[in-house]
PDB file of C-alpha atoms in Angstrom:
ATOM      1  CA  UNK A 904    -224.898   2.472 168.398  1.00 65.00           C
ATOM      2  CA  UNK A 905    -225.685  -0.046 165.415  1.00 61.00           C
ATOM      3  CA  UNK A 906    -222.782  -1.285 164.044  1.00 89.00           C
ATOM      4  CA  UNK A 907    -222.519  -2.646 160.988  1.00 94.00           C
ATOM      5  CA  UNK A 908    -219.080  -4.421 160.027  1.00 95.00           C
ATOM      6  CA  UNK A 909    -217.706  -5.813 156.306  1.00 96.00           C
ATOM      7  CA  UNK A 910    -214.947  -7.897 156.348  1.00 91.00           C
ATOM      8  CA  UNK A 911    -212.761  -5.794 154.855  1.00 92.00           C
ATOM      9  CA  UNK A 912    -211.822  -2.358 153.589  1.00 93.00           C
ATOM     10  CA  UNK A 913    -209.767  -3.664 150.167  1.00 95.00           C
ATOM     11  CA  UNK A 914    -209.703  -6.290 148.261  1.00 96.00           C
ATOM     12  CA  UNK A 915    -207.550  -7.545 145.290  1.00 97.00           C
ATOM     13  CA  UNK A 916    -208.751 -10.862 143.178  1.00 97.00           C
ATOM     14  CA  UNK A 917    -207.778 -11.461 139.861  1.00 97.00           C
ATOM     15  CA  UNK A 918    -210.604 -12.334 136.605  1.00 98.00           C
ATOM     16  CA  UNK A 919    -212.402 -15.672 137.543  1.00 97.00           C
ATOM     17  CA  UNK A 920    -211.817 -15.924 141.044  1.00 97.00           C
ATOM     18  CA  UNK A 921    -214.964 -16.501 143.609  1.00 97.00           C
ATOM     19  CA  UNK A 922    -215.045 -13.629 146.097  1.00 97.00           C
ATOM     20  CA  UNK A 923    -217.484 -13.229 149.185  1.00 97.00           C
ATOM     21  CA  UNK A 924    -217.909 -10.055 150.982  1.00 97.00           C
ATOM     22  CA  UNK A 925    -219.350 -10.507 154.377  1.00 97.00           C
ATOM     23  CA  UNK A 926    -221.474  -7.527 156.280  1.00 97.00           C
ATOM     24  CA  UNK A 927    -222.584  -8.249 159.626  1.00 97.00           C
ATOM     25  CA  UNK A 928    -225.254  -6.435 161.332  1.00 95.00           C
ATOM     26  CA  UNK A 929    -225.267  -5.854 165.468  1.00 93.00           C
ATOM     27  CA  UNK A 930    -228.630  -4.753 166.174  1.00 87.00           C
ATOM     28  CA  UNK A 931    -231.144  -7.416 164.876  1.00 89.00           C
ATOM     29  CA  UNK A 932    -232.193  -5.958 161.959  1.00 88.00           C
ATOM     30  CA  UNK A 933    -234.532  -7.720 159.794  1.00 87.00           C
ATOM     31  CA  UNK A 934    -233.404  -5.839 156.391  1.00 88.00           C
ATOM     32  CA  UNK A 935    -230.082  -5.896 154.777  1.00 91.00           C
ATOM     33  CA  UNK A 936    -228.644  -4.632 151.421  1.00 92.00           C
ATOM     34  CA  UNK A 937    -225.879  -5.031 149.243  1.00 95.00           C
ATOM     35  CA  UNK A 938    -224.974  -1.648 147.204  1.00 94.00           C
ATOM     36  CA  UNK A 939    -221.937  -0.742 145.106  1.00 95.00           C
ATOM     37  CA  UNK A 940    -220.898   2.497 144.139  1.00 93.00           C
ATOM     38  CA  UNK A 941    -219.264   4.126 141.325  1.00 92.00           C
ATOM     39  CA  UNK A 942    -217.983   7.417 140.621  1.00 87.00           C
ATOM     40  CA  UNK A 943    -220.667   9.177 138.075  1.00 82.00           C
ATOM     41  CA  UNK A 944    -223.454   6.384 138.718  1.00 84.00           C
ATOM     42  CA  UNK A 945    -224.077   6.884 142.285  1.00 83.00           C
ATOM     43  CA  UNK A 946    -225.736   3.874 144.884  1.00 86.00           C
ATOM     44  CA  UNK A 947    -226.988   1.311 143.020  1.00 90.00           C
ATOM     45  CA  UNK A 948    -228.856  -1.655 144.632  1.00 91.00           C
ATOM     46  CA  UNK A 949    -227.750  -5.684 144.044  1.00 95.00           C
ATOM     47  CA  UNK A 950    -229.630  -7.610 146.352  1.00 94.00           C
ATOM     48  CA  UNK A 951    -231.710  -7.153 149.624  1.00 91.00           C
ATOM     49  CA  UNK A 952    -232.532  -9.233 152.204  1.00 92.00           C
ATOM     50  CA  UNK A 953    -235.715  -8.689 154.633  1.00 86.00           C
ATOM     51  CA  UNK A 954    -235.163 -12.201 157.004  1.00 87.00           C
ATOM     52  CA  UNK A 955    -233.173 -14.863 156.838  1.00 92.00           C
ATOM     53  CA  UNK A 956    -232.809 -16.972 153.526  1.00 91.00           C
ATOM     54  CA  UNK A 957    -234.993 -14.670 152.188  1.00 90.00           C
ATOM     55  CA  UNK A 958    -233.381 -12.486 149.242  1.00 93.00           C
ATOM     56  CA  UNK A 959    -234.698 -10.307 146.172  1.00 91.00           C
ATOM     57  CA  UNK A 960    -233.116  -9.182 143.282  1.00 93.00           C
ATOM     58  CA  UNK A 961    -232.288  -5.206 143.310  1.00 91.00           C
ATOM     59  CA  UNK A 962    -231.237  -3.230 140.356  1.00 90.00           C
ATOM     60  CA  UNK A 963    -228.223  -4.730 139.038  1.00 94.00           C
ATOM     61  CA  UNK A 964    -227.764  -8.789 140.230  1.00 96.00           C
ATOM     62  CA  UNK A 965    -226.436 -10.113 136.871  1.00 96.00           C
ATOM     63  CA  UNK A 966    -223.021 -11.330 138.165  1.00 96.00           C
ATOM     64  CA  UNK A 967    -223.442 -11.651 141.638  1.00 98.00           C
ATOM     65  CA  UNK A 968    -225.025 -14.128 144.243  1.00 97.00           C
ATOM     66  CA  UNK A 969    -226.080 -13.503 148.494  1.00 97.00           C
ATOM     67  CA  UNK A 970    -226.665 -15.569 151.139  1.00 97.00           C
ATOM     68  CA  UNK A 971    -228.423 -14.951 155.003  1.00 97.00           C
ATOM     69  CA  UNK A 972    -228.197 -17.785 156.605  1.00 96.00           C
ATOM     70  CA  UNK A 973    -228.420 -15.950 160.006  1.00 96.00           C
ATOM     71  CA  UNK A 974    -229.957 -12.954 160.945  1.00 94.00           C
ATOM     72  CA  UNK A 975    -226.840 -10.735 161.307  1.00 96.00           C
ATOM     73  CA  UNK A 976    -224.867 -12.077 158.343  1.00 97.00           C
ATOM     74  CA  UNK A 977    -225.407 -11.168 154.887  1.00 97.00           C
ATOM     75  CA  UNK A 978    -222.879 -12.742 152.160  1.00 97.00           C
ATOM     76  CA  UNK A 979    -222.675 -11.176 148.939  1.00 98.00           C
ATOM     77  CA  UNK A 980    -220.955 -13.711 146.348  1.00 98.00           C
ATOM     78  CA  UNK A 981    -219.457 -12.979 142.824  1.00 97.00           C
ATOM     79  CA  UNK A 982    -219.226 -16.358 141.387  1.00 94.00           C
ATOM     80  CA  UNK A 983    -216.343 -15.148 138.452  1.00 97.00           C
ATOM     81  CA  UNK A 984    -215.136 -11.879 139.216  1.00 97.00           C
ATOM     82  CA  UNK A 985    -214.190  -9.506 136.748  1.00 97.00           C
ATOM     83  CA  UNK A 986    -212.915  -6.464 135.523  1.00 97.00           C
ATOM     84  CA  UNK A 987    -216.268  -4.374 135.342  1.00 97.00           C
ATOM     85  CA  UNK A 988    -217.012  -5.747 139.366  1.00 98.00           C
ATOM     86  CA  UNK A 989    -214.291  -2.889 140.047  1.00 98.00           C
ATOM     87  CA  UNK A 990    -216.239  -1.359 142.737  1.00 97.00           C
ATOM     88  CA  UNK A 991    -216.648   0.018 145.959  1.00 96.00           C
ATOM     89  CA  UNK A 992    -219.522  -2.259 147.839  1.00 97.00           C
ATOM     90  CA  UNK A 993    -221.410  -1.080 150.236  1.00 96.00           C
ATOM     91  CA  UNK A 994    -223.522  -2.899 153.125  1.00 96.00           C
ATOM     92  CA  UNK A 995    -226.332  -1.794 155.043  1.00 93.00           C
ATOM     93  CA  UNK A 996    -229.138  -2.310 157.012  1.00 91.00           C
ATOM     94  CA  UNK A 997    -232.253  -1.202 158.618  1.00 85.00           C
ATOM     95  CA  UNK A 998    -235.312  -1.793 160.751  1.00 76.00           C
ATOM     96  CA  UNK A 999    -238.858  -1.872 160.370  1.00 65.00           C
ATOM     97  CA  UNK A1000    -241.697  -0.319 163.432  1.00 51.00           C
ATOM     98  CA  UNK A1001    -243.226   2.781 164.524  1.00 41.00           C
ATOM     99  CA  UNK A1002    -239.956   4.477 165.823  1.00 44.00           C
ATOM    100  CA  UNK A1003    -237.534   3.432 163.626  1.00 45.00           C
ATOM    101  CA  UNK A1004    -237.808   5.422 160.592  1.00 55.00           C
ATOM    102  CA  UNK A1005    -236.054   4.222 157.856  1.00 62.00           C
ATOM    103  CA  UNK A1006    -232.464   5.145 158.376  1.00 80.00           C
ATOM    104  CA  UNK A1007    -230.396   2.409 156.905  1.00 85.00           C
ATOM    105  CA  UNK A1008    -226.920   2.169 158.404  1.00 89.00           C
ATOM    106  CA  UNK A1009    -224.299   1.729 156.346  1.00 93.00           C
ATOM    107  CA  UNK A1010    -220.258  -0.019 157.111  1.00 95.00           C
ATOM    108  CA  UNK A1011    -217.308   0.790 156.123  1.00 94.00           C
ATOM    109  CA  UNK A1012    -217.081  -0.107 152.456  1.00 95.00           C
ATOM    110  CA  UNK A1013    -215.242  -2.987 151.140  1.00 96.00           C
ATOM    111  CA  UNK A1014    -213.064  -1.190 147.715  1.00 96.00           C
ATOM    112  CA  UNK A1015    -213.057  -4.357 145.288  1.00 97.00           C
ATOM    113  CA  UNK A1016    -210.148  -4.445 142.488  1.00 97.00           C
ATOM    114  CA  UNK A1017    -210.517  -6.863 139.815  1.00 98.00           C
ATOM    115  CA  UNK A1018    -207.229  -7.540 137.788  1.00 97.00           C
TER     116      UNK A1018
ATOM    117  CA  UNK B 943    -239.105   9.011 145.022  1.00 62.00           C
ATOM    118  CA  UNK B 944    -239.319  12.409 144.574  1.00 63.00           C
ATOM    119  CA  UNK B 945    -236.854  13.928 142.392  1.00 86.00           C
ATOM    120  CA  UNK B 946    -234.123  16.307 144.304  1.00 92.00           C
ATOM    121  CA  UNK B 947    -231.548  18.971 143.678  1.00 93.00           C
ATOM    122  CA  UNK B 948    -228.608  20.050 145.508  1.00 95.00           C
ATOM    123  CA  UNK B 949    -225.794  22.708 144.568  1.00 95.00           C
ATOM    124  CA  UNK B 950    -222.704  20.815 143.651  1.00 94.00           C
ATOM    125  CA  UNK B 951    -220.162  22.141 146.258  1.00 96.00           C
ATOM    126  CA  UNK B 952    -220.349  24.693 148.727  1.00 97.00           C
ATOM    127  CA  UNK B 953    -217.366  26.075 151.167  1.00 97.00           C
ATOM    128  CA  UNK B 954    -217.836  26.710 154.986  1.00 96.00           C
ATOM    129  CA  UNK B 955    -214.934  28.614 157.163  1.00 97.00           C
ATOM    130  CA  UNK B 956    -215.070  25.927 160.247  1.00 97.00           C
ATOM    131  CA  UNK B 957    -216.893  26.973 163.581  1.00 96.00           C
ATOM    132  CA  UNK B 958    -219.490  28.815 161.310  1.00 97.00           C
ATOM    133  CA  UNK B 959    -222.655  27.121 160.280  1.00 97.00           C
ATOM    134  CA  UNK B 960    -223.281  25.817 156.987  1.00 98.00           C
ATOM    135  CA  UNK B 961    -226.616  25.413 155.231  1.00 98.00           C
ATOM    136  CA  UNK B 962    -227.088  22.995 152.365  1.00 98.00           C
ATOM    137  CA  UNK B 963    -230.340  23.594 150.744  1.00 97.00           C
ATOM    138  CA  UNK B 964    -232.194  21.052 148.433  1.00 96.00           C
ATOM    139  CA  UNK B 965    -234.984  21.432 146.474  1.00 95.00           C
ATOM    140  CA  UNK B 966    -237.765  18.962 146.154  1.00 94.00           C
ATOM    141  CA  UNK B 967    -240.584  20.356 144.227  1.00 93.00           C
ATOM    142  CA  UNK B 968    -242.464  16.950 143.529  1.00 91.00           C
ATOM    143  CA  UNK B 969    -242.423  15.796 146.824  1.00 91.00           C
ATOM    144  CA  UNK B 970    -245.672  13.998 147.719  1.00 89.00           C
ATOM    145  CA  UNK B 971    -247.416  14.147 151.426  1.00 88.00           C
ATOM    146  CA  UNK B 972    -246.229  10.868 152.547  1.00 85.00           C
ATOM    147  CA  UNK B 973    -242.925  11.457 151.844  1.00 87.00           C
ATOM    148  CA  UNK B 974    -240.198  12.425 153.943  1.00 89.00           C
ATOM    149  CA  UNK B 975    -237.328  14.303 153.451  1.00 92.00           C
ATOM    150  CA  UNK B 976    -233.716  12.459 154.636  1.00 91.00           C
ATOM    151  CA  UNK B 977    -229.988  13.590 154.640  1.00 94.00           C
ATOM    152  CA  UNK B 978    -227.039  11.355 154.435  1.00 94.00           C
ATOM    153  CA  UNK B 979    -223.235  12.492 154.389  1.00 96.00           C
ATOM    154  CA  UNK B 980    -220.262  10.272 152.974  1.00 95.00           C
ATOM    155  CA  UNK B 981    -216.873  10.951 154.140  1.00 94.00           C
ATOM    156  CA  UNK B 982    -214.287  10.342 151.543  1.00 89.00           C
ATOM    157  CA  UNK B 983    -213.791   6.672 151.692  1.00 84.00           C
ATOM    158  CA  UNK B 984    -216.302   5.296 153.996  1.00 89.00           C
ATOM    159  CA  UNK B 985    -219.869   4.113 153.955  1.00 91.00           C
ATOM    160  CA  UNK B 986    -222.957   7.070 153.912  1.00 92.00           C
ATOM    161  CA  UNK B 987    -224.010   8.257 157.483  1.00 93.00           C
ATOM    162  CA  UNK B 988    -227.885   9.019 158.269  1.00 90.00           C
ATOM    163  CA  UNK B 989    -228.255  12.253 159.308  1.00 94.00           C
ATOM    164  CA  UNK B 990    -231.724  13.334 159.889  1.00 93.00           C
ATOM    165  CA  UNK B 991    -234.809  13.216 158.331  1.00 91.00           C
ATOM    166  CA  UNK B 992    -238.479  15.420 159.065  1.00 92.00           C
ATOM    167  CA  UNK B 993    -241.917  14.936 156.956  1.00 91.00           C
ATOM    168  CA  UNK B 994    -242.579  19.160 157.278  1.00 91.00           C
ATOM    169  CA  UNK B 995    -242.243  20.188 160.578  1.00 87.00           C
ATOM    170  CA  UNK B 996    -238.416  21.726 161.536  1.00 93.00           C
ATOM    171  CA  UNK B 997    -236.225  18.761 163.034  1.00 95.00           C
ATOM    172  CA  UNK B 998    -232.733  18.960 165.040  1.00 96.00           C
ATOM    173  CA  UNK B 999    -230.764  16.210 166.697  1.00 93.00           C
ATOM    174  CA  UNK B1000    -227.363  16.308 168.107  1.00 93.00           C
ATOM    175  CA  UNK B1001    -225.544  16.210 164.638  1.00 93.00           C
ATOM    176  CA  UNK B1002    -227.953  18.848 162.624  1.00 97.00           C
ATOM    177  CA  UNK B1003    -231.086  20.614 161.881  1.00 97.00           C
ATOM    178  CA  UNK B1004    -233.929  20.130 158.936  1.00 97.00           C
ATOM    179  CA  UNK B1005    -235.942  23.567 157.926  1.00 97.00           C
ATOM    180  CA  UNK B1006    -238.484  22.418 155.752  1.00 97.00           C
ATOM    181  CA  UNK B1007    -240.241  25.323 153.965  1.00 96.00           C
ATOM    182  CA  UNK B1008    -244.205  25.493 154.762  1.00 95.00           C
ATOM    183  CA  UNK B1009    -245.330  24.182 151.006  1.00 95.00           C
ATOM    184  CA  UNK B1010    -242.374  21.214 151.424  1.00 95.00           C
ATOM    185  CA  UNK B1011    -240.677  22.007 148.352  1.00 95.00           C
ATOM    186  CA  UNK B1012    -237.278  22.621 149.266  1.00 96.00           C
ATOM    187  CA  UNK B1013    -235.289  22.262 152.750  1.00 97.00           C
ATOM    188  CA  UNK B1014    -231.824  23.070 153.844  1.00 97.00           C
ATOM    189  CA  UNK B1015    -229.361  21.058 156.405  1.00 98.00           C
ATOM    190  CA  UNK B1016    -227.967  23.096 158.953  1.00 98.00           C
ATOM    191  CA  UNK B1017    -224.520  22.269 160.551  1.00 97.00           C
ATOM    192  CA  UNK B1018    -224.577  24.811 163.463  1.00 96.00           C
ATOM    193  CA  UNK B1019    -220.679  24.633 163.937  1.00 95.00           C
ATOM    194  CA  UNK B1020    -219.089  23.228 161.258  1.00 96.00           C
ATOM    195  CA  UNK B1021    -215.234  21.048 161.716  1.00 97.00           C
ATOM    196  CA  UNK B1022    -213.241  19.897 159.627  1.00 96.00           C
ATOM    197  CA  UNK B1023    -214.705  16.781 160.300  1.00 95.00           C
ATOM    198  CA  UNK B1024    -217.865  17.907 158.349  1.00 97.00           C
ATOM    199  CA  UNK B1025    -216.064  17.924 154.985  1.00 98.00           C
ATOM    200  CA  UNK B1026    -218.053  15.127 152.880  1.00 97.00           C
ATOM    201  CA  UNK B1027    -220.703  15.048 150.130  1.00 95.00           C
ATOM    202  CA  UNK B1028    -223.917  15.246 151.536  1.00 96.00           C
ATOM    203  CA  UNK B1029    -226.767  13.835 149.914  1.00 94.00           C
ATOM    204  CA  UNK B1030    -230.543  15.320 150.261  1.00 94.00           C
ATOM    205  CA  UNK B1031    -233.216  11.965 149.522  1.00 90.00           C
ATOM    206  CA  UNK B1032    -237.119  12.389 149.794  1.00 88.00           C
ATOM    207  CA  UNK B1033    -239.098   8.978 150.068  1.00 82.00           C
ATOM    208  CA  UNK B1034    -241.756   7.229 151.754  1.00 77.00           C
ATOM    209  CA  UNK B1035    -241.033   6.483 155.338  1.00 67.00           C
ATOM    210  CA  UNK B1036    -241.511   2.920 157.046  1.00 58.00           C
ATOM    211  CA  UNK B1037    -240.397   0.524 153.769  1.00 61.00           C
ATOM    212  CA  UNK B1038    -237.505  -1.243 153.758  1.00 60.00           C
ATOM    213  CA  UNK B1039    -236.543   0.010 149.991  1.00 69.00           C
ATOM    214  CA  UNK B1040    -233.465   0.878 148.507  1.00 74.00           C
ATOM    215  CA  UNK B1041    -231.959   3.648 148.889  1.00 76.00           C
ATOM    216  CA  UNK B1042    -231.220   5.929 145.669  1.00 78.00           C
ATOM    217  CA  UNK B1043    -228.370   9.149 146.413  1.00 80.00           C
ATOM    218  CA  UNK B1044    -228.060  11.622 143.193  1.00 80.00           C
ATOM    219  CA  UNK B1045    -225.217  13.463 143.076  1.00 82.00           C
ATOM    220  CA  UNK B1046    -224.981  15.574 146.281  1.00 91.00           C
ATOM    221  CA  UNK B1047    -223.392  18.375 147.560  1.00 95.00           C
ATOM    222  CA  UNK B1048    -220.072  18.291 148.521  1.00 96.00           C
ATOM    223  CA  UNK B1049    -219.250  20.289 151.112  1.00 98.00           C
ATOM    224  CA  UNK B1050    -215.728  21.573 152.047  1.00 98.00           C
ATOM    225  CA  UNK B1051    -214.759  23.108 155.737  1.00 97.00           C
ATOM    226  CA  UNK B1052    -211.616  24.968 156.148  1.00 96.00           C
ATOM    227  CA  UNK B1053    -209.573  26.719 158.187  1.00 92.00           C
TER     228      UNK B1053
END
């Protein structure tokens, strides 16, 4: 099964601080996204990443950074977190070819509170 | 994408099958019709997807109607397990886009 792990489920930083959220990906994907969700607004795309140190802008990157530096890590960075980054962010990832349809898998969540 | 809409909660007495239909009346020929679920608190699940003919795997099964305007998810057994909003997307297969969930159906199984 493709398993796709963020390192963790909550989070708690305070206005200003630098915070990374880390997704790793177990099944050499070549595509990886950064989401975040919010109640009312639905899935809304940050950044994507289709190979390594390769990354494009999605929707909504004002405030936020990434980084692939390998194939199975995708950083997502908020330089000076605050109160509106409230958030729960979501990491996922998917494959390219003939059999491989499109599914993007999705981890756990990480739920981000800014103070 | 093609624009879709899904009832906003349904019920489903568990062991008994629930259907969650979705309608997609602009949906184009090279686009395919997908279902995700999100269980309160963790990340969306793929469930299934089909381009027009019917599709089951080992979690569900896709009817797509003949003229591809509308669908429904089967859950031949539902659990308790099942309770989660399920989201109904129609896109074009084989790009690595984003992915874009409206508002879903959320689907409650009791006892």
């Amino acid at each position: 099964d493709v398993k796709v792990t963020q390192s963790s489920r909550y989070l708690v930083k305070r206005t200003g601080e630098k915070v990374f959220l880390e997704c790793v990906q177990d099944m050499d994907h070549e595509n990886m996204f950064w989401y975040r969700q919010d109640p009312g607004l639905g899935l809304r795309l940050i950044y994507f990443s289709y190979d390594v140190k390769m990354k494009e802008k999605g929707d909504i990157p004002e405030g936020y950074s990434v980084s692939r530096e390998k194939k199975e890590r995708f950083s997502l960075i908020l330089e000076s977190a605050s109160t509106n980054q409230t958030s729960m962010y979501l990491c996922a990832s998917t494959n390219l070819g003939l059999v491989a349809y499109n599914e993007q898998f999705f981890g756990p969540g990480t739920r981000l509170t800014v103070l | 994408d093609a624009k879709t809409t899904q009832p906003t909660s349904m019920d489903c007495a568990e062991g008994r099958a629930a259907n969650l239909p979705c309608n997609h009346s602009t949906i184009s020929g090279n686009e395919y019709v997908y279902w995700y679920r999100q269980i309160h608190s963790q990340g969306p699940q793929y469930i299934i997807h089909g381009l027009k003919n019917n599709e089951t795997n080992e979690m569900a099964s896709l009817i797509i109607t003949e003229d591809r305007k509308s669908s429904t998810l089967i859950l031949p057994h539902a659990t308790l397990r099942d309770t989660a909003v399920y989201y109904c997307i129609v896109r074009v297969a084989l790009t690595a886009s984003k992915l874009t969930f409206g508002t879903g159906t959320r689907l409650q199984v009791t006892l």
